[in-house]
PDB file of C-alpha atoms in Angstrom:
ATOM      1  CA  MET Y   1     -49.933  73.741   4.161  1.00  0.00           C
ATOM      2  CA  LYS Y   2     -52.123  76.172   6.024  1.00  0.00           C
ATOM      3  CA  ALA Y   3     -49.447  76.883   8.700  1.00  0.00           C
ATOM      4  CA  ALA Y   4     -46.733  77.272   6.060  1.00  0.00           C
ATOM      5  CA  ARG Y   5     -48.940  79.691   4.124  1.00  0.00           C
ATOM      6  CA  LYS Y   6     -49.551  81.741   7.281  1.00  0.00           C
ATOM      7  CA  ARG Y   7     -45.798  81.935   7.969  1.00  0.00           C
ATOM      8  CA  ALA Y   8     -45.125  82.999   4.394  1.00  0.00           C
ATOM      9  CA  GLN Y   9     -47.811  85.684   4.610  1.00  0.00           C
ATOM     10  CA  ALA Y  10     -46.464  86.946   7.934  1.00  0.00           C
ATOM     11  CA  LYS Y  11     -42.962  87.160   6.452  1.00  0.00           C
ATOM     12  CA  VAL Y  12     -44.242  89.374   3.646  1.00  0.00           C
ATOM     13  CA  GLU Y  13     -45.952  91.576   6.203  1.00  0.00           C
ATOM     14  CA  TYR Y  14     -42.960  92.097   8.574  1.00  0.00           C
ATOM     15  CA  ASN Y  15     -42.698  95.825   9.120  1.00  0.00           C
ATOM     16  CA  ALA Y  16     -40.592  97.120  12.012  1.00  0.00           C
ATOM     17  CA  PHE Y  17     -42.525 100.395  11.960  1.00  0.00           C
ATOM     18  CA  MET Y  18     -45.566  98.490  13.247  1.00  0.00           C
ATOM     19  CA  ALA Y  19     -45.645  98.124  17.044  1.00  0.00           C
ATOM     20  CA  ALA Y  20     -46.670  94.458  17.038  1.00  0.00           C
ATOM     21  CA  CYS Y  21     -44.126  93.308  14.446  1.00  0.00           C
ATOM     22  CA  PRO Y  22     -41.727  90.660  15.821  1.00  0.00           C
ATOM     23  CA  SER Y  23     -38.890  92.188  13.800  1.00  0.00           C
ATOM     24  CA  ARG Y  24     -39.041  95.166  16.174  1.00  0.00           C
ATOM     25  CA  GLN Y  25     -38.085  92.875  19.062  1.00  0.00           C
ATOM     26  CA  LEU Y  26     -35.234  91.486  17.002  1.00  0.00           C
ATOM     27  CA  LEU Y  27     -34.004  95.000  16.183  1.00  0.00           C
ATOM     28  CA  ASP Y  28     -34.092  95.815  19.879  1.00  0.00           C
ATOM     29  CA  ARG Y  29     -31.978  92.755  20.634  1.00  0.00           C
ATOM     30  CA  ILE Y  30     -29.370  93.194  17.904  1.00  0.00           C
ATOM     31  CA  SER Y  31     -28.908  96.905  18.556  1.00  0.00           C
ATOM     32  CA  ASP Y  32     -27.668  96.194  22.087  1.00  0.00           C
ATOM     33  CA  LYS Y  33     -23.983  97.078  22.595  1.00  0.00           C
ATOM     34  CA  TRP Y  34     -23.184  93.721  24.189  1.00  0.00           C
ATOM     35  CA  VAL Y  35     -24.728  91.837  21.251  1.00  0.00           C
ATOM     36  CA  VAL Y  36     -22.660  93.858  18.774  1.00  0.00           C
ATOM     37  CA  LEU Y  37     -19.476  93.306  20.763  1.00  0.00           C
ATOM     38  CA  ILE Y  38     -20.093  89.566  21.275  1.00  0.00           C
ATOM     39  CA  LEU Y  39     -20.747  89.094  17.560  1.00  0.00           C
ATOM     40  CA  CYS Y  40     -17.571  91.023  16.737  1.00  0.00           C
ATOM     41  CA  ALA Y  41     -15.561  88.976  19.240  1.00  0.00           C
ATOM     42  CA  LEU Y  42     -16.809  85.636  17.902  1.00  0.00           C
ATOM     43  CA  GLY Y  43     -16.320  86.932  14.378  1.00  0.00           C
ATOM     44  CA  GLY Y  44     -12.616  87.366  15.063  1.00  0.00           C
ATOM     45  CA  ASP Y  45     -12.605  91.166  15.418  1.00  0.00           C
ATOM     46  CA  ASN Y  46     -10.556  91.128  18.611  1.00  0.00           C
ATOM     47  CA  SER Y  47      -8.231  94.025  17.899  1.00  0.00           C
ATOM     48  CA  SER Y  48      -9.273  96.881  20.139  1.00  0.00           C
ATOM     49  CA  ARG Y  49      -7.904  99.787  18.071  1.00  0.00           C
ATOM     50  CA  GLN Y  50      -7.551  98.588  14.503  1.00  0.00           C
ATOM     51  CA  PRO Y  51     -10.533  98.345  12.163  1.00  0.00           C
ATOM     52  CA  ALA Y  52     -11.475  94.747  11.463  1.00  0.00           C
ATOM     53  CA  THR Y  53     -10.556  93.349   8.092  1.00  0.00           C
ATOM     54  CA  HIS Y  54     -12.204  90.626   6.098  1.00  0.00           C
ATOM     55  CA  ALA Y  55      -9.153  88.442   6.795  1.00  0.00           C
ATOM     56  CA  ASP Y  56     -10.208  88.042  10.431  1.00  0.00           C
ATOM     57  CA  ALA Y  57     -11.614  84.555  10.907  1.00  0.00           C
ATOM     58  CA  PRO Y  58     -14.582  83.650  13.091  1.00  0.00           C
ATOM     59  CA  LYS Y  59     -13.639  81.433  15.999  1.00  0.00           C
ATOM     60  CA  ALA Y  60     -15.120  79.600  18.919  1.00  0.00           C
ATOM     61  CA  MET Y  61     -14.473  81.221  22.271  1.00  0.00           C
ATOM     62  CA  ARG Y  62     -14.901  80.140  25.849  1.00  0.00           C
ATOM     63  CA  TYR Y  63     -17.082  82.163  28.217  1.00  0.00           C
ATOM     64  CA  SER Y  64     -14.030  83.386  30.144  1.00  0.00           C
ATOM     65  CA  GLU Y  65     -12.342  84.602  26.927  1.00  0.00           C
ATOM     66  CA  ILE Y  66     -15.416  86.593  25.940  1.00  0.00           C
ATOM     67  CA  SER Y  67     -15.729  87.993  29.455  1.00  0.00           C
ATOM     68  CA  ARG Y  68     -12.085  89.152  29.501  1.00  0.00           C
ATOM     69  CA  LEU Y  69     -12.403  90.729  26.061  1.00  0.00           C
ATOM     70  CA  LEU Y  70     -15.577  92.703  26.875  1.00  0.00           C
ATOM     71  CA  ALA Y  71     -14.436  95.102  29.551  1.00  0.00           C
ATOM     72  CA  GLY Y  72     -17.296  96.169  31.803  1.00  0.00           C
ATOM     73  CA  VAL Y  73     -19.797  93.404  31.057  1.00  0.00           C
ATOM     74  CA  SER Y  74     -21.256  91.776  34.156  1.00  0.00           C
ATOM     75  CA  GLN Y  75     -21.465  88.001  34.455  1.00  0.00           C
ATOM     76  CA  LYS Y  76     -25.270  88.236  34.543  1.00  0.00           C
ATOM     77  CA  MET Y  77     -25.456  90.410  31.408  1.00  0.00           C
ATOM     78  CA  LEU Y  78     -23.010  88.246  29.465  1.00  0.00           C
ATOM     79  CA  THR Y  79     -24.884  85.072  30.396  1.00  0.00           C
ATOM     80  CA  GLN Y  80     -28.272  86.584  29.458  1.00  0.00           C
ATOM     81  CA  THR Y  81     -26.954  87.937  26.169  1.00  0.00           C
ATOM     82  CA  LEU Y  82     -25.298  84.653  25.177  1.00  0.00           C
ATOM     83  CA  ARG Y  83     -28.507  82.756  25.975  1.00  0.00           C
ATOM     84  CA  SER Y  84     -30.632  85.155  23.922  1.00  0.00           C
ATOM     85  CA  LEU Y  85     -28.239  84.900  20.966  1.00  0.00           C
ATOM     86  CA  GLU Y  86     -28.360  81.112  21.201  1.00  0.00           C
ATOM     87  CA  ARG Y  87     -32.167  81.200  21.360  1.00  0.00           C
ATOM     88  CA  ASP Y  88     -32.289  83.387  18.235  1.00  0.00           C
ATOM     89  CA  GLY Y  89     -30.013  80.960  16.375  1.00  0.00           C
ATOM     90  CA  LEU Y  90     -27.115  83.409  16.080  1.00  0.00           C
ATOM     91  CA  LEU Y  91     -24.611  81.289  17.997  1.00  0.00           C
ATOM     92  CA  THR Y  92     -24.183  77.764  19.253  1.00  0.00           C
ATOM     93  CA  ARG Y  93     -23.111  76.696  22.709  1.00  0.00           C
ATOM     94  CA  THR Y  94     -21.032  73.548  22.920  1.00  0.00           C
ATOM     95  CA  ALA Y  95     -20.332  71.826  26.230  1.00  0.00           C
ATOM     96  CA  THR Y  96     -17.432  69.381  26.208  1.00  0.00           C
ATOM     97  CA  PRO Y  97     -17.488  66.779  29.016  1.00  0.00           C
ATOM     98  CA  THR Y  98     -14.148  67.547  30.641  1.00  0.00           C
ATOM     99  CA  VAL Y  99     -13.337  68.272  34.282  1.00  0.00           C
ATOM    100  CA  PRO Y 100     -14.455  70.985  34.647  1.00  0.00           C
ATOM    101  CA  VAL Y 101     -16.866  71.123  31.715  1.00  0.00           C
ATOM    102  CA  THR Y 102     -15.549  73.234  28.837  1.00  0.00           C
ATOM    103  CA  VAL Y 103     -18.168  75.479  27.219  1.00  0.00           C
ATOM    104  CA  SER Y 104     -17.520  77.348  23.993  1.00  0.00           C
ATOM    105  CA  TYR Y 105     -19.593  79.657  21.813  1.00  0.00           C
ATOM    106  CA  GLU Y 106     -19.442  79.993  18.037  1.00  0.00           C
ATOM    107  CA  LEU Y 107     -21.363  81.950  15.424  1.00  0.00           C
ATOM    108  CA  THR Y 108     -23.869  80.095  13.278  1.00  0.00           C
ATOM    109  CA  ASP Y 109     -24.227  80.959   9.586  1.00  0.00           C
ATOM    110  CA  LEU Y 110     -27.081  83.267  10.575  1.00  0.00           C
ATOM    111  CA  GLY Y 111     -24.925  84.906  13.254  1.00  0.00           C
ATOM    112  CA  LEU Y 112     -22.056  85.263  10.810  1.00  0.00           C
ATOM    113  CA  SER Y 113     -24.318  87.087   8.353  1.00  0.00           C
ATOM    114  CA  LEU Y 114     -25.269  89.546  11.104  1.00  0.00           C
ATOM    115  CA  HIS Y 115     -21.640  89.822  12.219  1.00  0.00           C
ATOM    116  CA  HIS Y 116     -20.700  91.282   8.835  1.00  0.00           C
ATOM    117  CA  MET Y 117     -23.019  94.209   9.548  1.00  0.00           C
ATOM    118  CA  THR Y 118     -22.007  94.659  13.182  1.00  0.00           C
ATOM    119  CA  ARG Y 119     -18.347  94.713  12.104  1.00  0.00           C
ATOM    120  CA  GLY Y 120     -19.137  97.719   9.933  1.00  0.00           C
ATOM    121  CA  LEU Y 121     -21.017  99.424  12.759  1.00  0.00           C
ATOM    122  CA  ARG Y 122     -18.141  98.896  15.186  1.00  0.00           C
ATOM    123  CA  ASN Y 123     -15.610 100.149  12.620  1.00  0.00           C
ATOM    124  CA  TRP Y 124     -17.739 103.218  11.921  1.00  0.00           C
ATOM    125  CA  ALA Y 125     -17.986 104.040  15.639  1.00  0.00           C
ATOM    126  CA  GLN Y 126     -14.243 103.700  16.152  1.00  0.00           C
ATOM    127  CA  THR Y 127     -13.379 105.660  12.995  1.00  0.00           C
ATOM    128  CA  HIS Y 128     -15.747 108.588  13.623  1.00  0.00           C
ATOM    129  CA  MET Y 129     -15.517 108.898  17.401  1.00  0.00           C
ATOM    130  CA  ASP Y 130     -13.352 112.045  17.255  1.00  0.00           C
ATOM    131  CA  GLU Y 131     -15.897 113.773  15.012  1.00  0.00           C
ATOM    132  CA  VAL Y 132     -18.748 112.791  17.317  1.00  0.00           C
ATOM    133  CA  LEU Y 133     -16.887 114.023  20.391  1.00  0.00           C
ATOM    134  CA  THR Y 134     -16.182 117.349  18.655  1.00  0.00           C
ATOM    135  CA  SER Y 135     -19.846 117.679  17.713  1.00  0.00           C
ATOM    136  CA  ARG Y 136     -20.909 116.937  21.281  1.00  0.00           C
ATOM    137  CA  GLU Y 137     -18.537 119.586  22.629  1.00  0.00           C
ATOM    138  CA  ASN Y 138     -19.841 122.150  20.102  1.00  0.00           C
ATOM    139  CA  TYR Y 139     -23.444 121.334  20.928  1.00  0.00           C
ATOM    140  CA  ASP Y 140     -22.863 121.456  24.673  1.00  0.00           C
ATOM    141  CA  SER Y 141     -21.084 124.813  24.443  1.00  0.00           C
ATOM    142  CA  ARG Y 142     -24.059 126.271  22.518  1.00  0.00           C
ATOM    143  CA  THR Y 143     -26.734 124.901  24.839  1.00  0.00           C
ATOM    144  CA  THR Y 144     -25.230 125.646  28.254  1.00  0.00           C
TER     145      THR Y 144
END
């Protein structure tokens, strides 16, 4: 019971404003653009221009499908990000013994709960991009 008590106490004390808090590392991971986009892709938010709706269904995807969907991601970065998401319990990797081996990725329940938030973040960015660009132009014209 001593270990369980320590874990429970640590959970109460998680505070991302503290430098040594493990939740700070998790925030660093989940705020990465590739993490957000992978979660959105596996969550079924594959429309590039339209805001995602709650009708979109999560689905398993192969590595090559994810790679094609995420324009600009390197093979190394995609592999590292998928491994870190698997390690954190946000997705599962399933290898099917075919020739060649078929590997697919799918959100876990934990990953799906985070996906609901990343969907909103992605939608916000797409919806407000014009306003942000206008603000940047205004700022740059004042400061140069």
